[in-house]
Short mmCIF file of C-alpha atoms in Angstrom, two decimals:
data_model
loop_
_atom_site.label_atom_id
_atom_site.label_comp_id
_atom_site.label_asym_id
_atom_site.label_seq_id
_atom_site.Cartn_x
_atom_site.Cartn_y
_atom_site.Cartn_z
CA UNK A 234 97.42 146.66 102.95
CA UNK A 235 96.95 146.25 106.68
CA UNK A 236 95.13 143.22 105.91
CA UNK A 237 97.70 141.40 103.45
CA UNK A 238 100.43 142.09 106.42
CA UNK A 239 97.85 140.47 108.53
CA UNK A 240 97.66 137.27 106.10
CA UNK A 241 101.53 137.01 105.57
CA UNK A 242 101.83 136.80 109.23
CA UNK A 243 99.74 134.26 110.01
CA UNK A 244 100.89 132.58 106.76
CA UNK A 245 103.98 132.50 108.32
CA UNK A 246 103.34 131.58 111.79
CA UNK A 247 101.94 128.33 110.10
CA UNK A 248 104.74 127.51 107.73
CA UNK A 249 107.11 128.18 111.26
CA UNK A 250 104.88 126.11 113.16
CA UNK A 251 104.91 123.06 110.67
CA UNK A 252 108.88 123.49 110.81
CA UNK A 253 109.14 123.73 113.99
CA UNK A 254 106.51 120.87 114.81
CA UNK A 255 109.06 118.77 112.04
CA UNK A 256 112.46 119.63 113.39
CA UNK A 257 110.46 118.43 116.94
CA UNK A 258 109.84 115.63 115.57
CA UNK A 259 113.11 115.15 114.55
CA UNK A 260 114.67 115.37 117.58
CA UNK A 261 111.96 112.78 119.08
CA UNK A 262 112.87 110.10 116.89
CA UNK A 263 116.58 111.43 117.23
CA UNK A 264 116.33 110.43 121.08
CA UNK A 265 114.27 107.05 120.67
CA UNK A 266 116.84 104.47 120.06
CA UNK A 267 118.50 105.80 123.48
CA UNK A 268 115.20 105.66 125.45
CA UNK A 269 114.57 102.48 123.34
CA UNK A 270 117.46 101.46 126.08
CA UNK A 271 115.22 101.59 128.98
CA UNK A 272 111.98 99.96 127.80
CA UNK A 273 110.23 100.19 130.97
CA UNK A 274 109.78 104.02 130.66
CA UNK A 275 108.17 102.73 127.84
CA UNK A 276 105.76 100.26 129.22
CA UNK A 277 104.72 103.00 131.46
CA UNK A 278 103.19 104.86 128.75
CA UNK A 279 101.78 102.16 126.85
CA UNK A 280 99.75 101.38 130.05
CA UNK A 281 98.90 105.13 130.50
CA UNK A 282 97.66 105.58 127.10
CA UNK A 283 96.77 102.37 126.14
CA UNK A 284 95.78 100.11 128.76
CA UNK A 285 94.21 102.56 130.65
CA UNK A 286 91.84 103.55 127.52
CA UNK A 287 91.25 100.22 127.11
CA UNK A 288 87.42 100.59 128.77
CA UNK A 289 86.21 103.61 126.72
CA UNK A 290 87.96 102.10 123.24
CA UNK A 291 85.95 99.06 124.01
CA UNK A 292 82.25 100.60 125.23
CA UNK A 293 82.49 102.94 122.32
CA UNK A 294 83.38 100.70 119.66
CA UNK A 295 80.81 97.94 120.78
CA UNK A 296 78.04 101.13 120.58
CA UNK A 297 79.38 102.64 117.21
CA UNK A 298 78.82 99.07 116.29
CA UNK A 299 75.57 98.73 117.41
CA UNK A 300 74.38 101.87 115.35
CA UNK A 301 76.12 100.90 112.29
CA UNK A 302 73.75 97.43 113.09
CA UNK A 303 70.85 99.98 113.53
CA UNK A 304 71.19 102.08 110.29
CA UNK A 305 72.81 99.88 107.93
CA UNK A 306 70.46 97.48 108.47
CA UNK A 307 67.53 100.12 107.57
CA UNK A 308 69.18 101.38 104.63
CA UNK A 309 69.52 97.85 103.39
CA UNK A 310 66.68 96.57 103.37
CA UNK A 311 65.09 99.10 101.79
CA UNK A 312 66.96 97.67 98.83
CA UNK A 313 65.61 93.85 100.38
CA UNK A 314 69.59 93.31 100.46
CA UNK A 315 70.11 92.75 104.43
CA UNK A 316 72.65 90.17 103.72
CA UNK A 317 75.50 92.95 102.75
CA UNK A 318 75.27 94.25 106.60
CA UNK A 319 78.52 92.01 107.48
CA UNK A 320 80.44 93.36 104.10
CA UNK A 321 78.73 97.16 104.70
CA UNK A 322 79.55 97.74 108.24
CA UNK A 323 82.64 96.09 108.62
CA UNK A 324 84.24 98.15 105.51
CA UNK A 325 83.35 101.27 107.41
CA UNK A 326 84.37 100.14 110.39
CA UNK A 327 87.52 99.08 108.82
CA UNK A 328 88.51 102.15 106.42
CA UNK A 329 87.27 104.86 108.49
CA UNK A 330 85.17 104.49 111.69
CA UNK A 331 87.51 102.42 113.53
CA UNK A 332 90.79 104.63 113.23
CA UNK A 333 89.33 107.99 112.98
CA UNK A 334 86.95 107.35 116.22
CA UNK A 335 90.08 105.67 117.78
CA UNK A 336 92.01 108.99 117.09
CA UNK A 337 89.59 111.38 118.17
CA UNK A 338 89.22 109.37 121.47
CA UNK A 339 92.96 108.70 122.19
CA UNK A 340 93.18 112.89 121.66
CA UNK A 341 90.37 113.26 124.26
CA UNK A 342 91.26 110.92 126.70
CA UNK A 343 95.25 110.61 126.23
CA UNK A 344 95.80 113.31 123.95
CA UNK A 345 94.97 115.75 126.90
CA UNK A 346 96.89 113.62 129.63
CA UNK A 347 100.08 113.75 128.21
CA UNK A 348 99.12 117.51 127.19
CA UNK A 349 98.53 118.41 130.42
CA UNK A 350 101.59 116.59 132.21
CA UNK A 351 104.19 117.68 130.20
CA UNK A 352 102.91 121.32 130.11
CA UNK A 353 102.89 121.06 134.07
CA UNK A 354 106.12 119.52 134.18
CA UNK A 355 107.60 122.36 132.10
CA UNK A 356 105.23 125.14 134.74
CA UNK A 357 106.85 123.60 137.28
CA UNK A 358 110.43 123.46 136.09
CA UNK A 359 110.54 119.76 136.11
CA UNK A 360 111.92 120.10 132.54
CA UNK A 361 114.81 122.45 133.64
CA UNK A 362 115.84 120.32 136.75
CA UNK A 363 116.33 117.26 134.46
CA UNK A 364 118.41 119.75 132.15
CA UNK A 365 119.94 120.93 135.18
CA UNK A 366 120.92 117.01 135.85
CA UNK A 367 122.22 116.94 132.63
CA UNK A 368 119.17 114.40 131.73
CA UNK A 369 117.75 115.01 128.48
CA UNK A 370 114.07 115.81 128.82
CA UNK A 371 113.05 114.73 125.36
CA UNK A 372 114.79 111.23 126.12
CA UNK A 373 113.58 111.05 129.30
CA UNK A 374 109.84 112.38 129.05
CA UNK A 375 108.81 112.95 126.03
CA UNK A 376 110.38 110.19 123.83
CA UNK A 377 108.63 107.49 125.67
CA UNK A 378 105.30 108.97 125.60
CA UNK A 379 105.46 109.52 121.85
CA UNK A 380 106.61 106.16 121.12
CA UNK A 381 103.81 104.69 123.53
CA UNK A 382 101.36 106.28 121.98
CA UNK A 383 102.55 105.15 118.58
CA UNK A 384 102.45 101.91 119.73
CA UNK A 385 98.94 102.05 121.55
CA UNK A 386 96.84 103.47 119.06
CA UNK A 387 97.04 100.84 116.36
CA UNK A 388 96.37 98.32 118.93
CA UNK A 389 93.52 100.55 119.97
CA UNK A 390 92.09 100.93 116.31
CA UNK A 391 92.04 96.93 115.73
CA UNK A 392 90.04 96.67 119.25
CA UNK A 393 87.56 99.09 118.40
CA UNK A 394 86.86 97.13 114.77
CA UNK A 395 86.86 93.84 116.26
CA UNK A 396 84.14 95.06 119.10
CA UNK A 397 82.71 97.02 116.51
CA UNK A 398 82.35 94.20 114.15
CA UNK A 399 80.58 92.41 117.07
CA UNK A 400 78.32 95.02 117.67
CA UNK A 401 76.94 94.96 114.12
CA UNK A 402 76.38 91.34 114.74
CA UNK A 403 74.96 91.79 117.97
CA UNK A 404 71.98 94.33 116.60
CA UNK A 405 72.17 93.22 112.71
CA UNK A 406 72.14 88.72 113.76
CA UNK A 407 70.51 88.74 117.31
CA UNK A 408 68.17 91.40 116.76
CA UNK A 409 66.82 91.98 113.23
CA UNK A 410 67.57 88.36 112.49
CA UNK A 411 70.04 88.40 109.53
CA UNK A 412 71.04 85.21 108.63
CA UNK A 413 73.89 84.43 110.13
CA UNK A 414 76.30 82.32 107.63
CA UNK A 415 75.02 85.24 104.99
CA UNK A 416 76.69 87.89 107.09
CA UNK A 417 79.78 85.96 107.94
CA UNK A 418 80.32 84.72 104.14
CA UNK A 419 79.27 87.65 102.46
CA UNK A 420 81.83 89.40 104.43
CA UNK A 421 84.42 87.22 103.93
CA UNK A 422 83.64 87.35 100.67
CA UNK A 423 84.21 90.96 99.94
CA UNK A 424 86.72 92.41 102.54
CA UNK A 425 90.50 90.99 101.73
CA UNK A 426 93.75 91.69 103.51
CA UNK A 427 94.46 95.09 101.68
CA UNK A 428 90.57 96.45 103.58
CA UNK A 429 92.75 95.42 107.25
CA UNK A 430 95.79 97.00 106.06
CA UNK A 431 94.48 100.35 105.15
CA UNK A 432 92.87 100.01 108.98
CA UNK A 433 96.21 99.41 110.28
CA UNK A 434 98.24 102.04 108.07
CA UNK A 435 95.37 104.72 109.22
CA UNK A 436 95.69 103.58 112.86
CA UNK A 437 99.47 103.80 112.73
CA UNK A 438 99.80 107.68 111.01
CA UNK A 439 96.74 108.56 113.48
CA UNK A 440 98.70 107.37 116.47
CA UNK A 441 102.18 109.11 115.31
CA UNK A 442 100.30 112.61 114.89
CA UNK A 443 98.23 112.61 117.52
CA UNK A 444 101.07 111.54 119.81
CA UNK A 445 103.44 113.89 118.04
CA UNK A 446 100.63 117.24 118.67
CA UNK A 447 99.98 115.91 122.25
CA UNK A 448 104.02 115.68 123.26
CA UNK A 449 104.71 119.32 121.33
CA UNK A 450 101.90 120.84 122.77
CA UNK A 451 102.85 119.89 126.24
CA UNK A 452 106.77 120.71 125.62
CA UNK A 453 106.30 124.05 124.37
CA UNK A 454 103.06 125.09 126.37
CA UNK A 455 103.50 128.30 127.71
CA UNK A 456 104.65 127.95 131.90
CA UNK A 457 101.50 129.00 133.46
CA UNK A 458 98.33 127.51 134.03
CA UNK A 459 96.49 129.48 131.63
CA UNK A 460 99.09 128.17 129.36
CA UNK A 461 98.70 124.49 130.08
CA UNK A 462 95.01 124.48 129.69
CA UNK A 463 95.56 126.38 126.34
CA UNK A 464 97.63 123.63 125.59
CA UNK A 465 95.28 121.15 126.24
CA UNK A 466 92.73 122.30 124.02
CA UNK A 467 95.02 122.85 121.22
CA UNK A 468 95.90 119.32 121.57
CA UNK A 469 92.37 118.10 121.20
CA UNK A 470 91.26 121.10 118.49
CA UNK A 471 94.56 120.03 116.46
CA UNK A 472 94.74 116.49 116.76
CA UNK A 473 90.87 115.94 115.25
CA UNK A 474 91.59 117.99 112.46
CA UNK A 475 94.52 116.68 111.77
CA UNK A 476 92.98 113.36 111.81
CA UNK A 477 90.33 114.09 109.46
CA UNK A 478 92.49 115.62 107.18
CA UNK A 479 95.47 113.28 107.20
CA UNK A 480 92.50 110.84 106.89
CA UNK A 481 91.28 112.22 103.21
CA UNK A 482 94.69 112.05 101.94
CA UNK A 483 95.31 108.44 103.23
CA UNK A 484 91.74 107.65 101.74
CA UNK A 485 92.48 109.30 98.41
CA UNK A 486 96.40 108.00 98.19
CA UNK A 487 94.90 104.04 99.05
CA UNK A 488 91.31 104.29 97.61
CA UNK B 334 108.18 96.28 142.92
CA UNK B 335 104.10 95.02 143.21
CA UNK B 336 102.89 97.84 141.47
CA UNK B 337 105.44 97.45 138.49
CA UNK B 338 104.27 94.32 138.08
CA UNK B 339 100.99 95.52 137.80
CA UNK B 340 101.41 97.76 135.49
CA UNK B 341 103.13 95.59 133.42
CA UNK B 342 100.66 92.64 133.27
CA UNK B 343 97.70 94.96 132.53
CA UNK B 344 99.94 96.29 129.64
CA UNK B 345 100.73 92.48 128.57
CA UNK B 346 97.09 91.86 128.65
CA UNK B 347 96.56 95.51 126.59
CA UNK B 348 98.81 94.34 123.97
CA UNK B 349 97.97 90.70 123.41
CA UNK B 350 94.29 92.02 123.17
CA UNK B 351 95.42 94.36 120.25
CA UNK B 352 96.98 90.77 118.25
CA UNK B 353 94.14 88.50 119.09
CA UNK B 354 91.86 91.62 117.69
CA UNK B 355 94.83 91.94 115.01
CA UNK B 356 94.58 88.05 114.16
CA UNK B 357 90.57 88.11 114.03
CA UNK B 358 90.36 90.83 111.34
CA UNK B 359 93.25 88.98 109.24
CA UNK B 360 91.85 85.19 109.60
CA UNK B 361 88.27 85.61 110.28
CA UNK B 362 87.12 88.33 107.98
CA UNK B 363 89.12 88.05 104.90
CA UNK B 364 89.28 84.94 102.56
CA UNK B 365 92.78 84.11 102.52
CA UNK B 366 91.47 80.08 102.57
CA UNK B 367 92.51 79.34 99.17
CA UNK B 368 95.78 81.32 99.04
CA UNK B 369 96.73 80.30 102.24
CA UNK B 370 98.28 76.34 100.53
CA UNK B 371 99.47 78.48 97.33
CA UNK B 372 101.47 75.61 96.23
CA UNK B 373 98.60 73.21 95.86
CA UNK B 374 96.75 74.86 93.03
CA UNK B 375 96.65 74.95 89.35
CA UNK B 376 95.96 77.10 86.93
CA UNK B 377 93.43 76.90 84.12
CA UNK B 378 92.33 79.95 81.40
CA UNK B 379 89.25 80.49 79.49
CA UNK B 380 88.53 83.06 76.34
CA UNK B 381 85.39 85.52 76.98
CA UNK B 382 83.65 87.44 74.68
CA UNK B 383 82.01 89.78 77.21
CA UNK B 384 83.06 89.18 81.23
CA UNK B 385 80.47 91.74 82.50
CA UNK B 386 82.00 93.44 85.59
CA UNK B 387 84.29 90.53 86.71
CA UNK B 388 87.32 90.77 88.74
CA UNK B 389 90.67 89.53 89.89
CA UNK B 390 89.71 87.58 93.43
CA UNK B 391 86.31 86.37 92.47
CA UNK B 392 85.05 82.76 93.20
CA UNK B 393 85.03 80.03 90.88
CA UNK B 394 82.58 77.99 91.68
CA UNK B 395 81.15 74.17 91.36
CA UNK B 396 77.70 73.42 91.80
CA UNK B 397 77.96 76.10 94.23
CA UNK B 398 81.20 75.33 96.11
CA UNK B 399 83.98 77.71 95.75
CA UNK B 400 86.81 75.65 94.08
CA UNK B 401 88.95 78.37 92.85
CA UNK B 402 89.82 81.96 92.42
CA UNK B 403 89.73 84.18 89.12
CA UNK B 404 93.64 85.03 89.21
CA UNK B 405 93.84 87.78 86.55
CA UNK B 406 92.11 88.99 83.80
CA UNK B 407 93.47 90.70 80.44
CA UNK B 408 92.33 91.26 76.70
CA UNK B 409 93.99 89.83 74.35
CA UNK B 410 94.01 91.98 70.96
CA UNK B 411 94.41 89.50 68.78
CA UNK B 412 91.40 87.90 68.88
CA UNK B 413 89.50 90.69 70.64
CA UNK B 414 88.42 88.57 74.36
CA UNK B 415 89.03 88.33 77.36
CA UNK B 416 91.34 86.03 79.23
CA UNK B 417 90.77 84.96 82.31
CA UNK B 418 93.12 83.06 84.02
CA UNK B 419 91.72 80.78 87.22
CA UNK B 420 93.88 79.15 89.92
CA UNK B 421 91.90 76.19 91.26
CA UNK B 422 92.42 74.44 94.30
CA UNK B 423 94.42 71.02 93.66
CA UNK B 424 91.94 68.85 95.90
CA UNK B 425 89.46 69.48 92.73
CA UNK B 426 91.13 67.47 90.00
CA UNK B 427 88.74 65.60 88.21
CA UNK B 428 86.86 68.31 86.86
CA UNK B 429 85.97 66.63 83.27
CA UNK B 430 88.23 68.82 80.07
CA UNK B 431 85.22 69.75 78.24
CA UNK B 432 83.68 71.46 81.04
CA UNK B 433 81.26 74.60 80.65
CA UNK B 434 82.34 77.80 82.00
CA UNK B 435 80.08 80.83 82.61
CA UNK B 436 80.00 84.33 84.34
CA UNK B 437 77.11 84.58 86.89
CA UNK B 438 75.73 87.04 89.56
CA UNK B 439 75.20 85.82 92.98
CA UNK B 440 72.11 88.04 94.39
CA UNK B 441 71.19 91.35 93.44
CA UNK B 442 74.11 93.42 94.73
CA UNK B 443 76.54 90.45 94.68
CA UNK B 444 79.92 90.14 92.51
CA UNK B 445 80.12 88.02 89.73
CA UNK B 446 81.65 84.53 89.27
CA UNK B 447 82.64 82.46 87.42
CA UNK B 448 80.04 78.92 87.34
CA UNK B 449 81.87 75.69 86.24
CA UNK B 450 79.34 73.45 85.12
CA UNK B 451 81.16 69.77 84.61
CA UNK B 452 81.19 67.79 81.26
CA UNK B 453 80.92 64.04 80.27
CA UNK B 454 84.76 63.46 78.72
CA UNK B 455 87.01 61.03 80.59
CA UNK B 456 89.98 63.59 80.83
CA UNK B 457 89.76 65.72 83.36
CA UNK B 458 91.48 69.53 83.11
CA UNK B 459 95.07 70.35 84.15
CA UNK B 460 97.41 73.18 84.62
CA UNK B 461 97.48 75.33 81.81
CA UNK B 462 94.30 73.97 80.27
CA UNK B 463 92.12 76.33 78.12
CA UNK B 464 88.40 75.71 79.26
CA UNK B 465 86.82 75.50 75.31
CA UNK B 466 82.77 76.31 75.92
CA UNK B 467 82.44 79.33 78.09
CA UNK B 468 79.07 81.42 78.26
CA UNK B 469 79.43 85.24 78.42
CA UNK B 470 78.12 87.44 81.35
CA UNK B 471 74.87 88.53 81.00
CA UNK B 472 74.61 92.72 79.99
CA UNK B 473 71.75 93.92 81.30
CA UNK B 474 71.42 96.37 78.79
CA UNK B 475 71.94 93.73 76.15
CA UNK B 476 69.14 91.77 77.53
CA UNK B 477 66.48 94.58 77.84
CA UNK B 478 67.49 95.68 74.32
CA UNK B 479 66.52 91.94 73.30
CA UNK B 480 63.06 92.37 75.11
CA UNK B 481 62.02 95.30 74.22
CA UNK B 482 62.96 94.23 70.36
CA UNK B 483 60.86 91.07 70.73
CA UNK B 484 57.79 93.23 72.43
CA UNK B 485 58.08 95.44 69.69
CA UNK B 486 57.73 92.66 67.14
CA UNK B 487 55.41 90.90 68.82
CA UNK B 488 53.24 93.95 69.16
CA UNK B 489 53.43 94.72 65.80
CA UNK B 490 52.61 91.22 64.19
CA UNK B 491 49.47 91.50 66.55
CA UNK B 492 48.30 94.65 65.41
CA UNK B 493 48.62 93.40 62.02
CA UNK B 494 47.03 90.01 62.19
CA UNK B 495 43.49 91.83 63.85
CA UNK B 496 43.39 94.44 61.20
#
């Protein structure tokens, strides 16, 4: 009996989490026409998230890359079929590697930030001032950092591929010798637009609910430190499996 | 003021980086070449008994050369084939009217096209036109049926012929 209680609570601690998280959301997209207004706020966060993960979206992608080089290249020619690297790799880069990596590295490296420095601002009553100042803190703070993370992530998701894609060539051309107009053509060949824009799609959801967990987490992170590192890792720990799981119902819904 | 600017050139840089990347996947990787001048095509069809595991988006090809691409495919009930309907790039358009189509593999794990093989007749194919000898894809299952049959025979007559 005690046990059934147990489950209906944290049944419903989910289902008022996910409602809360919505209404959130909401009141995000409520607020970003008006902080639409002042696009430098905006700018700001695009650099923070975006620019500034710029190096690690780049090193990572050109070494997931390189291993896709490395194993597809063994698995295909045990089949003596070392042309289809180009089409192999660059499908898996495309449809999942690319904007699932992407997302699980924007949670760890931006995810956290904006974690972090919203939950401080709220520890340290920044929030409340701006309240105080009649300045709305979701316009103000939050709104732009959602939005710039929306914004960044695709861009970051269509990096990674495109080094990725060059890291494949790097190992699976330079290295292992795979003829060169065969990779190119074959890939050609067999990827078409719909292959980019399931990429895209993937790297635009990924951005919106990874930027969404980070912002909530932060704004409603309890006021203390313990709080704002518990925030932190939620951010991460929710954000990946969201990801993944958003990810098998894009997969199945655009297969 | 300085650092502003800063910020926003590296963020200029940040997102132009994301199109270029944008642009290479869209141009470089996919083969929009043929549907990019949509206008300057035409369309010809062909009847199949048996299209093997063709598709909508495969090459038509010349000696080779991609000409065209298979535009849609649909079976037609009344007399039980296949239709497949090929757009072909206008700059091809003397290929002769009683030209050969067939469905072919290209490599072991490769997709199948469709092989244009050109005729001897003076008039040459135009939109609309109905491609007359065509040459089904080859089943594999078909084919091994056929050779073990003939083995079979074969072994048979030979067992009978030293007895």
């Amino acid at each position: 009996m005690n046990l059934l209680r147990e489950l209906f609570e944290t049944l419903r601690a989910f289902v008022a989490a996910v409602g809360a998280v919505t209404l959130f959301l909401v009141r995000v997209l409520g607020q970003a026409p008006r902080a639409l207004v002042r696009p430098g706020l905006i700018v700001d966060q695009v650099h923070n998230v975006g620019a500034l993960s710029l190096v690690i979206i780049m090193t990572c992608g050109l070494f997931v890359g390189m291993v896709l080089g490395l194993q597809g290249y063994d698995l295909l020619q045990r089949f003596g079929s070392e042309d289809a690297l180009g089409t192999g790799a660059t499908l898996a880069l495309l449809k999942e590697l690319g904007p699932v990596v992407t997302a699980l590295l924007f949670a760890g490296r931006a995810g956290t930030a904006l974690a972090s420095e919203i939950g401080l601002m709220r520890a340290t009553d920044q929030l409340t001032a701006m309240e105080m100042m009649a300045v709305d803190p979701i316009r103000r703070v939050v709104a732009p950092r959602f939005l710039g993370g929306a914004i960044a992530v695709p861009l970051l998701t269509v990096i990674f591929i495109s080094i990725g894609i060059f890291g494949v060539q790097l190992i699976g051309v330079q290295q292992f010798g795979v003829d060169t107009a065969a990779f190119w053509s074959q890939m050609r060949a067999s990827v078409d637009m719909n292959d980019v824009l399931e990429g895209v799609i993937k790297g635009c959801v990924f951005g919106v609910a990874c930027s969404l967990v980070a912002v909530y987490e932060g704004y409603t992170a309890t006021p203390t430190p313990e709080g704002v590192g518990r925030a932190t890792t939620r951010t991460v720990v929710i954000s990946a499996v969201l990801t993944l799981i958003l990810d098998y119902m894009l997969t199945a819904v655009m297969l | 003021m300085r650092s502003t600017r800063a910020v926003e050139i590296s963020t200029g840089l940040f997102v132009l980086l994301g199109f270029a990347a944008l642009f290479f996947l869209v141009t470089q990787i996919t083969n929009r070449d043929l549907s990019l001048n949509g206008g300057a095509s035409y369309e010809v069809y062909a009847e199949f008994d048996n299209i093997g595991s063709l598709r909508p988006g495969a090459a038509v090809s010349m000696a080779g050369v991609t000409v065209g691409r298979v535009e849609s495919i649909r079976f037609d009930q009344d007399i039980y084939k296949a239709v497949v309907r090929m757009r072909i790039n206008s700059a091809y358009d003397r290929i002769p009217a009683d030209s050969d189509a067939s469905i072919m593999t290209s490599g072991l794990l490769g997709g199948q096209y469709v092989g244009l093989t050109p005729g001897g007749e003076d008039t040459y194919l135009a939109d609309g036109d109905r491609i007359e000898f065509v040459q089904d894809a080859l089943v594999l299952e078909n084919l091994i049926n056929q050779l073990v049959a003939n083995f079979g025979r074969r072994d048979g007559r030979d067992d009978g012929s030293e007895r």
